[in-house]
mmCIF file of N, CA and C in Angstrom:
data_model
loop_
_atom_site.group_PDB
_atom_site.id
_atom_site.type_symbol
_atom_site.label_atom_id
_atom_site.label_comp_id
_atom_site.label_asym_id
_atom_site.label_seq_id
_atom_site.Cartn_x
_atom_site.Cartn_y
_atom_site.Cartn_z
ATOM 1 N N MET A 92 75.795 92.379 72.609
ATOM 2 C CA MET A 92 76.614 91.263 72.221
ATOM 3 C C MET A 92 76.893 91.311 70.717
ATOM 4 N N ARG A 93 75.890 91.645 69.952
ATOM 5 C CA ARG A 93 76.079 91.676 68.492
ATOM 6 C C ARG A 93 77.065 92.781 68.091
ATOM 7 N N SER A 94 77.127 93.869 68.870
ATOM 8 C CA SER A 94 78.100 94.923 68.543
ATOM 9 C C SER A 94 79.524 94.432 68.805
ATOM 10 N N VAL A 95 79.707 93.609 69.829
ATOM 11 C CA VAL A 95 81.024 93.019 70.097
ATOM 12 C C VAL A 95 81.403 92.098 68.946
ATOM 13 N N VAL A 96 80.460 91.289 68.496
ATOM 14 C CA VAL A 96 80.714 90.389 67.365
ATOM 15 C C VAL A 96 81.089 91.211 66.138
ATOM 16 N N ALA A 97 80.361 92.282 65.885
ATOM 17 C CA ALA A 97 80.629 93.108 64.702
ATOM 18 C C ALA A 97 82.045 93.698 64.742
ATOM 19 N N ARG A 98 82.513 94.080 65.933
ATOM 20 C CA ARG A 98 83.859 94.649 66.063
ATOM 21 C C ARG A 98 84.941 93.631 65.729
ATOM 22 N N HIS A 99 84.679 92.355 65.975
ATOM 23 C CA HIS A 99 85.712 91.323 65.817
ATOM 24 C C HIS A 99 85.444 90.337 64.682
ATOM 25 N N ARG A 100 84.345 90.496 63.982
ATOM 26 C CA ARG A 100 83.937 89.516 62.975
ATOM 27 C C ARG A 100 85.046 89.189 61.985
ATOM 28 N N ASP A 101 85.820 90.174 61.567
ATOM 29 C CA ASP A 101 86.850 89.950 60.553
ATOM 30 C C ASP A 101 88.197 89.538 61.142
ATOM 31 N N ASP A 102 88.291 89.454 62.460
ATOM 32 C CA ASP A 102 89.535 89.003 63.092
ATOM 33 C C ASP A 102 89.741 87.523 62.817
ATOM 34 N N ARG A 103 90.965 87.136 62.626
ATOM 35 C CA ARG A 103 91.262 85.711 62.499
ATOM 36 C C ARG A 103 91.046 85.077 63.864
ATOM 37 N N GLY A 104 90.322 83.982 63.912
ATOM 38 C CA GLY A 104 90.016 83.351 65.196
ATOM 39 C C GLY A 104 89.214 84.278 66.085
ATOM 40 N N ALA A 105 88.141 84.819 65.557
ATOM 41 C CA ALA A 105 87.364 85.871 66.226
ATOM 42 C C ALA A 105 86.731 85.446 67.544
ATOM 43 N N LEU A 106 86.516 84.159 67.748
ATOM 44 C CA LEU A 106 85.784 83.726 68.936
ATOM 45 C C LEU A 106 86.472 84.161 70.230
ATOM 46 N N LEU A 107 87.768 83.938 70.351
ATOM 47 C CA LEU A 107 88.453 84.306 71.595
ATOM 48 C C LEU A 107 88.420 85.804 71.863
ATOM 49 N N PRO A 108 88.731 86.665 70.886
ATOM 50 C CA PRO A 108 88.608 88.105 71.160
ATOM 51 C C PRO A 108 87.180 88.514 71.539
ATOM 52 N N ILE A 109 86.189 87.886 70.926
ATOM 53 C CA ILE A 109 84.799 88.199 71.260
ATOM 54 C C ILE A 109 84.502 87.785 72.703
ATOM 55 N N LEU A 110 84.911 86.587 73.077
ATOM 56 C CA LEU A 110 84.658 86.120 74.449
ATOM 57 C C LEU A 110 85.371 87.006 75.471
ATOM 58 N N HIS A 111 86.601 87.402 75.174
ATOM 59 C CA HIS A 111 87.321 88.299 76.099
ATOM 60 C C HIS A 111 86.606 89.644 76.216
ATOM 61 N N SER A 112 86.120 90.166 75.102
ATOM 62 C CA SER A 112 85.389 91.439 75.144
ATOM 63 C C SER A 112 84.104 91.314 75.950
ATOM 64 N N LEU A 113 83.384 90.211 75.765
ATOM 65 C CA LEU A 113 82.156 90.002 76.545
ATOM 66 C C LEU A 113 82.473 89.898 78.036
ATOM 67 N N MET A 114 83.555 89.205 78.373
ATOM 68 C CA MET A 114 83.946 89.103 79.783
ATOM 69 C C MET A 114 84.258 90.479 80.351
ATOM 70 N N GLU A 115 84.959 91.295 79.566
ATOM 71 C CA GLU A 115 85.318 92.629 80.020
ATOM 72 C C GLU A 115 84.083 93.503 80.222
ATOM 73 N N GLU A 116 83.135 93.402 79.310
ATOM 74 C CA GLU A 116 81.947 94.251 79.376
ATOM 75 C C GLU A 116 80.893 93.748 80.349
ATOM 76 N N LEU A 117 80.687 92.425 80.400
ATOM 77 C CA LEU A 117 79.593 91.863 81.193
ATOM 78 C C LEU A 117 80.046 91.132 82.454
ATOM 79 N N GLY A 118 81.317 90.731 82.491
ATOM 80 C CA GLY A 118 81.821 89.993 83.642
ATOM 81 C C GLY A 118 81.618 88.486 83.537
ATOM 82 N N HIS A 119 80.874 88.053 82.521
ATOM 83 C CA HIS A 119 80.648 86.614 82.336
ATOM 84 C C HIS A 119 80.107 86.372 80.926
ATOM 85 N N ILE A 120 80.077 85.101 80.540
ATOM 86 C CA ILE A 120 79.498 84.703 79.258
ATOM 87 C C ILE A 120 78.174 84.025 79.568
ATOM 88 N N ASP A 121 77.096 84.709 79.294
ATOM 89 C CA ASP A 121 75.770 84.143 79.537
ATOM 90 C C ASP A 121 75.587 82.929 78.632
ATOM 91 N N PRO A 122 75.168 81.783 79.180
ATOM 92 C CA PRO A 122 74.957 80.604 78.338
ATOM 93 C C PRO A 122 74.015 80.854 77.158
ATOM 94 N N ALA A 123 73.121 81.821 77.299
ATOM 95 C CA ALA A 123 72.222 82.160 76.188
ATOM 96 C C ALA A 123 72.978 82.769 75.012
ATOM 97 N N ALA A 124 74.209 83.226 75.249
ATOM 98 C CA ALA A 124 75.016 83.812 74.173
ATOM 99 C C ALA A 124 75.607 82.753 73.258
ATOM 100 N N ILE A 125 75.725 81.533 73.732
ATOM 101 C CA ILE A 125 76.399 80.487 72.959
ATOM 102 C C ILE A 125 75.735 80.243 71.604
ATOM 103 N N PRO A 126 74.421 80.043 71.532
ATOM 104 C CA PRO A 126 73.832 79.838 70.200
ATOM 105 C C PRO A 126 73.928 81.071 69.305
ATOM 106 N N ILE A 127 73.879 82.244 69.890
ATOM 107 C CA ILE A 127 73.984 83.472 69.098
ATOM 108 C C ILE A 127 75.391 83.591 68.509
ATOM 109 N N LEU A 128 76.400 83.347 69.338
ATOM 110 C CA LEU A 128 77.774 83.407 68.845
ATOM 111 C C LEU A 128 78.017 82.349 67.777
ATOM 112 N N ALA A 129 77.480 81.161 68.002
ATOM 113 C CA ALA A 129 77.636 80.082 67.015
ATOM 114 C C ALA A 129 77.038 80.510 65.681
ATOM 115 N N ASP A 130 75.857 81.084 65.721
ATOM 116 C CA ASP A 130 75.190 81.524 64.497
ATOM 117 C C ASP A 130 75.967 82.650 63.815
ATOM 118 N N GLU A 131 76.380 83.639 64.586
ATOM 119 C CA GLU A 131 77.087 84.798 64.032
ATOM 120 C C GLU A 131 78.426 84.415 63.405
ATOM 121 N N LEU A 132 79.095 83.416 63.985
ATOM 122 C CA LEU A 132 80.431 83.044 63.515
ATOM 123 C C LEU A 132 80.439 81.789 62.652
ATOM 124 N N ASN A 133 79.245 81.257 62.381
ATOM 125 C CA ASN A 133 79.119 80.043 61.578
ATOM 126 C C ASN A 133 79.917 78.882 62.205
ATOM 127 N N LEU A 134 79.730 78.733 63.508
ATOM 128 C CA LEU A 134 80.348 77.644 64.257
ATOM 129 C C LEU A 134 79.245 76.797 64.869
ATOM 130 N N SER A 135 79.581 75.609 65.307
ATOM 131 C CA SER A 135 78.581 74.807 66.017
ATOM 132 C C SER A 135 78.476 75.304 67.458
ATOM 133 N N ARG A 136 77.335 75.055 68.055
ATOM 134 C CA ARG A 136 77.168 75.396 69.473
ATOM 135 C C ARG A 136 78.179 74.648 70.318
ATOM 136 N N ALA A 137 78.474 73.417 69.926
ATOM 137 C CA ALA A 137 79.450 72.607 70.661
ATOM 138 C C ALA A 137 80.834 73.244 70.620
ATOM 139 N N ASP A 138 81.206 73.810 69.475
ATOM 140 C CA ASP A 138 82.505 74.482 69.369
ATOM 141 C C ASP A 138 82.586 75.663 70.336
ATOM 142 N N VAL A 139 81.562 76.492 70.332
ATOM 143 C CA VAL A 139 81.560 77.671 71.203
ATOM 144 C C VAL A 139 81.525 77.240 72.662
ATOM 145 N N HIS A 140 80.634 76.313 72.990
ATOM 146 C CA HIS A 140 80.544 75.821 74.367
ATOM 147 C C HIS A 140 81.881 75.222 74.815
ATOM 148 N N GLY A 141 82.534 74.483 73.939
ATOM 149 C CA GLY A 141 83.817 73.870 74.276
ATOM 150 C C GLY A 141 84.871 74.897 74.634
ATOM 151 N N VAL A 142 84.920 75.995 73.901
ATOM 152 C CA VAL A 142 85.895 77.051 74.195
ATOM 153 C C VAL A 142 85.549 77.736 75.514
ATOM 154 N N VAL A 143 84.277 78.056 75.709
ATOM 155 C CA VAL A 143 83.855 78.744 76.939
ATOM 156 C C VAL A 143 84.166 77.897 78.173
ATOM 157 N N THR A 144 83.942 76.613 78.089
ATOM 158 C CA THR A 144 84.144 75.756 79.269
ATOM 159 C C THR A 144 85.585 75.291 79.429
ATOM 160 N N PHE A 145 86.386 75.347 78.374
ATOM 161 C CA PHE A 145 87.774 74.902 78.462
ATOM 162 C C PHE A 145 88.641 75.890 79.229
ATOM 163 N N TYR A 146 88.470 77.181 78.951
ATOM 164 C CA TYR A 146 89.315 78.204 79.560
ATOM 165 C C TYR A 146 88.723 78.668 80.888
ATOM 166 N N HIS A 147 89.538 78.619 81.926
ATOM 167 C CA HIS A 147 89.077 78.959 83.276
ATOM 168 C C HIS A 147 88.712 80.430 83.445
ATOM 169 N N ASP A 148 89.226 81.291 82.579
ATOM 170 C CA ASP A 148 88.930 82.718 82.719
ATOM 171 C C ASP A 148 87.540 83.101 82.230
ATOM 172 N N PHE A 149 86.871 82.202 81.536
ATOM 173 C CA PHE A 149 85.525 82.498 81.064
ATOM 174 C C PHE A 149 84.507 81.966 82.056
ATOM 175 N N ARG A 150 83.799 82.887 82.691
ATOM 176 C CA ARG A 150 82.763 82.537 83.657
ATOM 177 C C ARG A 150 81.413 82.491 82.953
ATOM 178 N N GLN A 151 80.529 81.615 83.407
ATOM 179 C CA GLN A 151 79.174 81.554 82.846
ATOM 180 C C GLN A 151 78.143 82.134 83.802
ATOM 181 N N THR A 152 78.592 82.585 84.941
ATOM 182 C CA THR A 152 77.707 83.245 85.899
ATOM 183 C C THR A 152 78.361 84.565 86.305
ATOM 184 N N PRO A 153 77.573 85.554 86.689
ATOM 185 C CA PRO A 153 78.170 86.829 87.091
ATOM 186 C C PRO A 153 79.085 86.641 88.311
ATOM 187 N N PRO A 154 80.210 87.337 88.330
ATOM 188 C CA PRO A 154 81.097 87.241 89.487
ATOM 189 C C PRO A 154 80.557 88.065 90.648
ATOM 190 N N GLY A 155 81.121 87.824 91.809
ATOM 191 C CA GLY A 155 80.776 88.631 92.971
ATOM 192 C C GLY A 155 81.327 90.044 92.818
ATOM 193 N N ARG A 156 80.963 90.898 93.753
ATOM 194 C CA ARG A 156 81.436 92.278 93.699
ATOM 195 C C ARG A 156 82.952 92.353 93.814
ATOM 196 N N THR A 157 83.546 91.412 94.557
ATOM 197 C CA THR A 157 84.998 91.375 94.736
ATOM 198 C C THR A 157 85.508 89.986 94.409
ATOM 199 N N LYS A 158 86.539 89.922 93.559
ATOM 200 C CA LYS A 158 87.197 88.653 93.275
ATOM 201 C C LYS A 158 88.393 88.511 94.215
ATOM 202 N N VAL A 159 88.467 87.368 94.869
ATOM 203 C CA VAL A 159 89.621 87.035 95.702
ATOM 204 C C VAL A 159 90.329 85.891 95.004
ATOM 205 N N ARG A 160 91.543 86.167 94.541
ATOM 206 C CA ARG A 160 92.316 85.195 93.768
ATOM 207 C C ARG A 160 93.531 84.774 94.596
ATOM 208 N N ILE A 161 93.678 83.479 94.791
ATOM 209 C CA ILE A 161 94.791 82.948 95.577
ATOM 210 C C ILE A 161 95.703 82.157 94.653
ATOM 211 N N CYS A 162 97.002 82.441 94.742
ATOM 212 C CA CYS A 162 97.970 81.782 93.879
ATOM 213 C C CYS A 162 98.209 80.346 94.332
ATOM 214 N N ARG A 163 98.175 79.423 93.347
ATOM 215 C CA ARG A 163 98.413 78.000 93.613
ATOM 216 C C ARG A 163 99.673 77.498 92.899
ATOM 217 N N ALA A 164 100.480 78.408 92.345
ATOM 218 C CA ALA A 164 101.709 78.000 91.666
ATOM 219 C C ALA A 164 102.699 77.443 92.696
ATOM 220 N N GLU A 165 103.721 76.770 92.191
ATOM 221 C CA GLU A 165 104.654 76.050 93.056
ATOM 222 C C GLU A 165 105.293 76.921 94.129
ATOM 223 N N ALA A 166 105.728 78.120 93.758
ATOM 224 C CA ALA A 166 106.403 78.986 94.730
ATOM 225 C C ALA A 166 105.467 79.346 95.882
ATOM 226 N N CYS A 167 104.227 79.635 95.580
ATOM 227 C CA CYS A 167 103.271 79.972 96.637
ATOM 228 C C CYS A 167 102.827 78.725 97.402
ATOM 229 N N GLN A 168 102.702 77.607 96.711
ATOM 230 C CA GLN A 168 102.371 76.347 97.396
ATOM 231 C C GLN A 168 103.403 76.019 98.453
ATOM 232 N N ALA A 169 104.659 76.242 98.121
ATOM 233 C CA ALA A 169 105.759 75.881 99.016
ATOM 234 C C ALA A 169 105.728 76.667 100.322
ATOM 235 N N VAL A 170 105.056 77.809 100.321
ATOM 236 C CA VAL A 170 105.020 78.632 101.533
ATOM 237 C C VAL A 170 103.608 78.829 102.071
ATOM 238 N N GLY A 171 102.694 77.915 101.731
ATOM 239 C CA GLY A 171 101.384 77.929 102.372
ATOM 240 C C GLY A 171 100.200 78.329 101.521
ATOM 241 N N GLY A 172 100.361 78.418 100.218
ATOM 242 C CA GLY A 172 99.252 78.817 99.355
ATOM 243 C C GLY A 172 98.068 77.874 99.416
ATOM 244 N N ASP A 173 98.339 76.573 99.454
ATOM 245 C CA ASP A 173 97.233 75.607 99.507
ATOM 246 C C ASP A 173 96.434 75.740 100.798
ATOM 247 N N GLU A 174 97.133 76.017 101.892
ATOM 248 C CA GLU A 174 96.438 76.208 103.166
ATOM 249 C C GLU A 174 95.551 77.452 103.127
ATOM 250 N N LEU A 175 96.020 78.491 102.428
ATOM 251 C CA LEU A 175 95.191 79.694 102.296
ATOM 252 C C LEU A 175 93.919 79.404 101.512
ATOM 253 N N VAL A 176 94.036 78.584 100.484
ATOM 254 C CA VAL A 176 92.847 78.227 99.704
ATOM 255 C C VAL A 176 91.839 77.522 100.604
ATOM 256 N N GLU A 177 92.305 76.555 101.366
ATOM 257 C CA GLU A 177 91.396 75.819 102.260
ATOM 258 C C GLU A 177 90.776 76.747 103.298
ATOM 259 N N ARG A 178 91.560 77.673 103.825
ATOM 260 C CA ARG A 178 91.034 78.620 104.811
ATOM 261 C C ARG A 178 89.980 79.525 104.168
ATOM 262 N N ALA A 179 90.266 80.008 102.964
ATOM 263 C CA ALA A 179 89.312 80.884 102.274
ATOM 264 C C ALA A 179 88.009 80.148 101.996
ATOM 265 N N LYS A 180 88.114 78.894 101.574
ATOM 266 C CA LYS A 180 86.907 78.101 101.321
ATOM 267 C C LYS A 180 86.105 77.937 102.602
ATOM 268 N N SER A 181 86.794 77.678 103.698
ATOM 269 C CA SER A 181 86.127 77.496 104.984
ATOM 270 C C SER A 181 85.478 78.805 105.456
ATOM 271 N N ARG A 182 86.194 79.896 105.331
ATOM 272 C CA ARG A 182 85.698 81.192 105.809
ATOM 273 C C ARG A 182 84.534 81.730 104.982
ATOM 274 N N THR A 183 84.583 81.506 103.668
ATOM 275 C CA THR A 183 83.527 82.057 102.807
ATOM 276 C C THR A 183 82.367 81.091 102.612
ATOM 277 N N GLY A 184 82.627 79.805 102.809
ATOM 278 C CA GLY A 184 81.591 78.804 102.598
ATOM 279 C C GLY A 184 81.373 78.451 101.139
ATOM 280 N N VAL A 185 82.292 78.864 100.270
ATOM 281 C CA VAL A 185 82.185 78.546 98.849
ATOM 282 C C VAL A 185 83.473 77.900 98.368
ATOM 283 N N GLY A 186 83.371 77.203 97.257
ATOM 284 C CA GLY A 186 84.530 76.578 96.647
ATOM 285 C C GLY A 186 85.161 77.481 95.611
ATOM 286 N N ILE A 187 86.254 76.996 95.055
ATOM 287 C CA ILE A 187 86.946 77.722 93.996
ATOM 288 C C ILE A 187 85.989 77.889 92.803
ATOM 289 N N GLY A 188 85.939 79.104 92.283
ATOM 290 C CA GLY A 188 85.077 79.403 91.144
ATOM 291 C C GLY A 188 83.650 79.730 91.535
ATOM 292 N N GLU A 189 83.365 79.746 92.829
ATOM 293 C CA GLU A 189 82.004 80.016 93.288
ATOM 294 C C GLU A 189 81.916 81.401 93.919
ATOM 295 N N THR A 190 80.689 81.870 94.050
ATOM 296 C CA THR A 190 80.407 83.179 94.619
ATOM 297 C C THR A 190 79.551 83.011 95.868
ATOM 298 N N THR A 191 79.848 83.808 96.879
ATOM 299 C CA THR A 191 79.072 83.739 98.110
ATOM 300 C C THR A 191 77.608 84.061 97.808
ATOM 301 N N PRO A 192 76.677 83.502 98.581
ATOM 302 C CA PRO A 192 75.252 83.721 98.308
ATOM 303 C C PRO A 192 74.835 85.196 98.274
ATOM 304 N N ASP A 193 75.538 86.048 99.028
ATOM 305 C CA ASP A 193 75.197 87.470 99.019
ATOM 306 C C ASP A 193 75.821 88.225 97.853
ATOM 307 N N GLY A 194 76.605 87.505 97.009
ATOM 308 C CA GLY A 194 77.216 88.128 95.841
ATOM 309 C C GLY A 194 78.417 88.994 96.150
ATOM 310 N N ALA A 195 78.938 88.894 97.364
ATOM 311 C CA ALA A 195 80.048 89.756 97.756
ATOM 312 C C ALA A 195 81.393 89.282 97.208
ATOM 313 N N ILE A 196 81.670 87.984 97.305
ATOM 314 C CA ILE A 196 83.003 87.473 96.988
ATOM 315 C C ILE A 196 82.921 86.305 96.017
ATOM 316 N N THR A 197 83.774 86.346 95.006
ATOM 317 C CA THR A 197 84.013 85.189 94.156
ATOM 318 C C THR A 197 85.416 84.711 94.477
ATOM 319 N N LEU A 198 85.536 83.454 94.820
ATOM 320 C CA LEU A 198 86.822 82.863 95.193
ATOM 321 C C LEU A 198 87.419 82.171 93.971
ATOM 322 N N GLU A 199 88.646 82.560 93.618
ATOM 323 C CA GLU A 199 89.302 81.988 92.450
ATOM 324 C C GLU A 199 90.718 81.556 92.792
ATOM 325 N N GLN A 200 91.208 80.588 92.026
ATOM 326 C CA GLN A 200 92.612 80.209 92.122
ATOM 327 C C GLN A 200 93.299 80.625 90.827
ATOM 328 N N VAL A 201 94.552 80.983 90.939
ATOM 329 C CA VAL A 201 95.362 81.299 89.766
ATOM 330 C C VAL A 201 96.671 80.546 89.912
ATOM 331 N N PHE A 202 97.368 80.410 88.817
ATOM 332 C CA PHE A 202 98.607 79.651 88.864
ATOM 333 C C PHE A 202 99.824 80.508 88.614
ATOM 334 N N CYS A 203 99.725 81.767 88.895
ATOM 335 C CA CYS A 203 100.844 82.688 89.101
ATOM 336 C C CYS A 203 100.304 84.100 89.066
ATOM 337 N N LEU A 204 100.635 84.833 90.089
ATOM 338 C CA LEU A 204 100.305 86.251 90.134
ATOM 339 C C LEU A 204 101.551 87.097 89.877
ATOM 340 N N GLY A 205 102.681 86.429 89.589
ATOM 341 C CA GLY A 205 103.911 87.153 89.297
ATOM 342 C C GLY A 205 104.540 87.791 90.518
ATOM 343 N N ASN A 206 104.255 87.267 91.672
ATOM 344 C CA ASN A 206 104.754 87.818 92.926
ATOM 345 C C ASN A 206 105.459 86.710 93.715
ATOM 346 N N CYS A 207 106.166 85.865 92.996
ATOM 347 C CA CYS A 207 106.702 84.619 93.549
ATOM 348 C C CYS A 207 107.623 84.822 94.752
ATOM 349 N N ALA A 208 108.412 85.870 94.754
ATOM 350 C CA ALA A 208 109.352 86.093 95.859
ATOM 351 C C ALA A 208 108.648 86.471 97.148
ATOM 352 N N LEU A 209 107.388 86.839 97.046
ATOM 353 C CA LEU A 209 106.638 87.284 98.220
ATOM 354 C C LEU A 209 105.431 86.397 98.489
ATOM 355 N N GLY A 210 105.545 85.131 98.164
ATOM 356 C CA GLY A 210 104.435 84.210 98.355
ATOM 357 C C GLY A 210 104.204 83.883 99.807
ATOM 358 N N PRO A 211 103.029 83.382 100.138
ATOM 359 C CA PRO A 211 101.906 83.194 99.233
ATOM 360 C C PRO A 211 101.231 84.521 98.895
ATOM 361 N N SER A 212 100.781 84.614 97.661
ATOM 362 C CA SER A 212 100.192 85.848 97.158
ATOM 363 C C SER A 212 98.690 85.716 96.972
ATOM 364 N N VAL A 213 98.004 86.813 97.242
ATOM 365 C CA VAL A 213 96.551 86.886 97.110
ATOM 366 C C VAL A 213 96.218 88.214 96.437
ATOM 367 N N GLN A 214 95.291 88.170 95.508
ATOM 368 C CA GLN A 214 94.808 89.392 94.879
ATOM 369 C C GLN A 214 93.359 89.587 95.291
ATOM 370 N N VAL A 215 93.061 90.766 95.803
ATOM 371 C CA VAL A 215 91.701 91.125 96.187
ATOM 372 C C VAL A 215 91.312 92.321 95.329
ATOM 373 N N GLY A 216 90.342 92.101 94.452
ATOM 374 C CA GLY A 216 90.019 93.149 93.478
ATOM 375 C C GLY A 216 91.233 93.361 92.599
ATOM 376 N N ASP A 217 91.709 94.591 92.538
ATOM 377 C CA ASP A 217 92.882 94.908 91.734
ATOM 378 C C ASP A 217 94.158 95.010 92.564
ATOM 379 N N ARG A 218 94.079 94.734 93.847
ATOM 380 C CA ARG A 218 95.233 94.907 94.732
ATOM 381 C C ARG A 218 95.894 93.573 95.049
ATOM 382 N N LEU A 219 97.216 93.540 94.939
ATOM 383 C CA LEU A 219 98.008 92.341 95.166
ATOM 384 C C LEU A 219 98.656 92.399 96.542
ATOM 385 N N TYR A 220 98.598 91.282 97.263
ATOM 386 C CA TYR A 220 99.198 91.175 98.586
ATOM 387 C C TYR A 220 100.196 90.026 98.593
ATOM 388 N N GLY A 221 101.323 90.235 99.261
ATOM 389 C CA GLY A 221 102.334 89.197 99.374
ATOM 390 C C GLY A 221 102.532 88.781 100.814
ATOM 391 N N ARG A 222 103.140 87.592 100.957
ATOM 392 C CA ARG A 222 103.409 87.010 102.278
ATOM 393 C C ARG A 222 102.149 87.002 103.145
ATOM 394 N N VAL A 223 101.069 86.559 102.535
ATOM 395 C CA VAL A 223 99.779 86.560 103.222
ATOM 396 C C VAL A 223 99.703 85.355 104.155
ATOM 397 N N GLY A 224 99.408 85.629 105.406
ATOM 398 C CA GLY A 224 99.196 84.583 106.398
ATOM 399 C C GLY A 224 97.707 84.419 106.668
ATOM 400 N N ALA A 225 97.393 83.488 107.534
ATOM 401 C CA ALA A 225 95.992 83.167 107.833
ATOM 402 C C ALA A 225 95.221 84.373 108.361
ATOM 403 N N GLN A 226 95.802 85.095 109.307
ATOM 404 C CA GLN A 226 95.071 86.230 109.885
ATOM 405 C C GLN A 226 94.897 87.372 108.888
ATOM 406 N N GLN A 227 95.917 87.606 108.063
ATOM 407 C CA GLN A 227 95.766 88.651 107.049
ATOM 408 C C GLN A 227 94.706 88.249 106.040
ATOM 409 N N LEU A 228 94.673 86.969 105.652
ATOM 410 C CA LEU A 228 93.641 86.504 104.738
ATOM 411 C C LEU A 228 92.254 86.735 105.334
ATOM 412 N N ASP A 229 92.091 86.439 106.617
ATOM 413 C CA ASP A 229 90.805 86.673 107.289
ATOM 414 C C ASP A 229 90.400 88.147 107.177
ATOM 415 N N ARG A 230 91.364 89.053 107.418
ATOM 416 C CA ARG A 230 91.050 90.491 107.326
ATOM 417 C C ARG A 230 90.693 90.876 105.901
ATOM 418 N N LEU A 231 91.424 90.330 104.928
ATOM 419 C CA LEU A 231 91.121 90.641 103.525
ATOM 420 C C LEU A 231 89.725 90.168 103.140
ATOM 421 N N LEU A 232 89.362 88.980 103.590
ATOM 422 C CA LEU A 232 88.032 88.448 103.296
ATOM 423 C C LEU A 232 86.945 89.277 103.974
ATOM 424 N N GLU A 233 87.185 89.683 105.205
ATOM 425 C CA GLU A 233 86.210 90.525 105.909
ATOM 426 C C GLU A 233 86.023 91.850 105.189
ATOM 427 N N GLY A 234 87.132 92.427 104.709
ATOM 428 C CA GLY A 234 87.063 93.708 103.999
ATOM 429 C C GLY A 234 86.373 93.584 102.652
ATOM 430 N N ALA A 235 86.442 92.400 102.047
ATOM 431 C CA ALA A 235 85.826 92.186 100.736
ATOM 432 C C ALA A 235 84.338 91.893 100.839
ATOM 433 N N ALA A 236 83.897 91.465 102.001
ATOM 434 C CA ALA A 236 82.498 91.061 102.174
ATOM 435 C C ALA A 236 81.542 92.230 102.213
#
């Protein structure tokens, strides 16, 4: 963590680049990092905690082996995106932002995957799927487990 801080210490507004680097390297921001980052950057713990908890992309727990991201933007909502979210929650037994107990799947919502013409869209790992229906979502979840 301190090497990440050292790489960005002189950046203007260094906290965000540091947090993004930690997410990239570790997959999450360990709550134990908050006082260290505050000390290294001469910020209050409240400032660092506020940034970590404000932005949805910063996780404080390790993600599952596979992230399943379902689009909730208007275009996908109009063609069943909200129903897919409810189905995914029911099938996995976890809510948005949570990870299955076996660590296989982290369920996330996003507000645009840039695939609006082919909604509803779902991203599993690094792969994007369009026009996802209930049965295809079930297969994607089974494959991710």
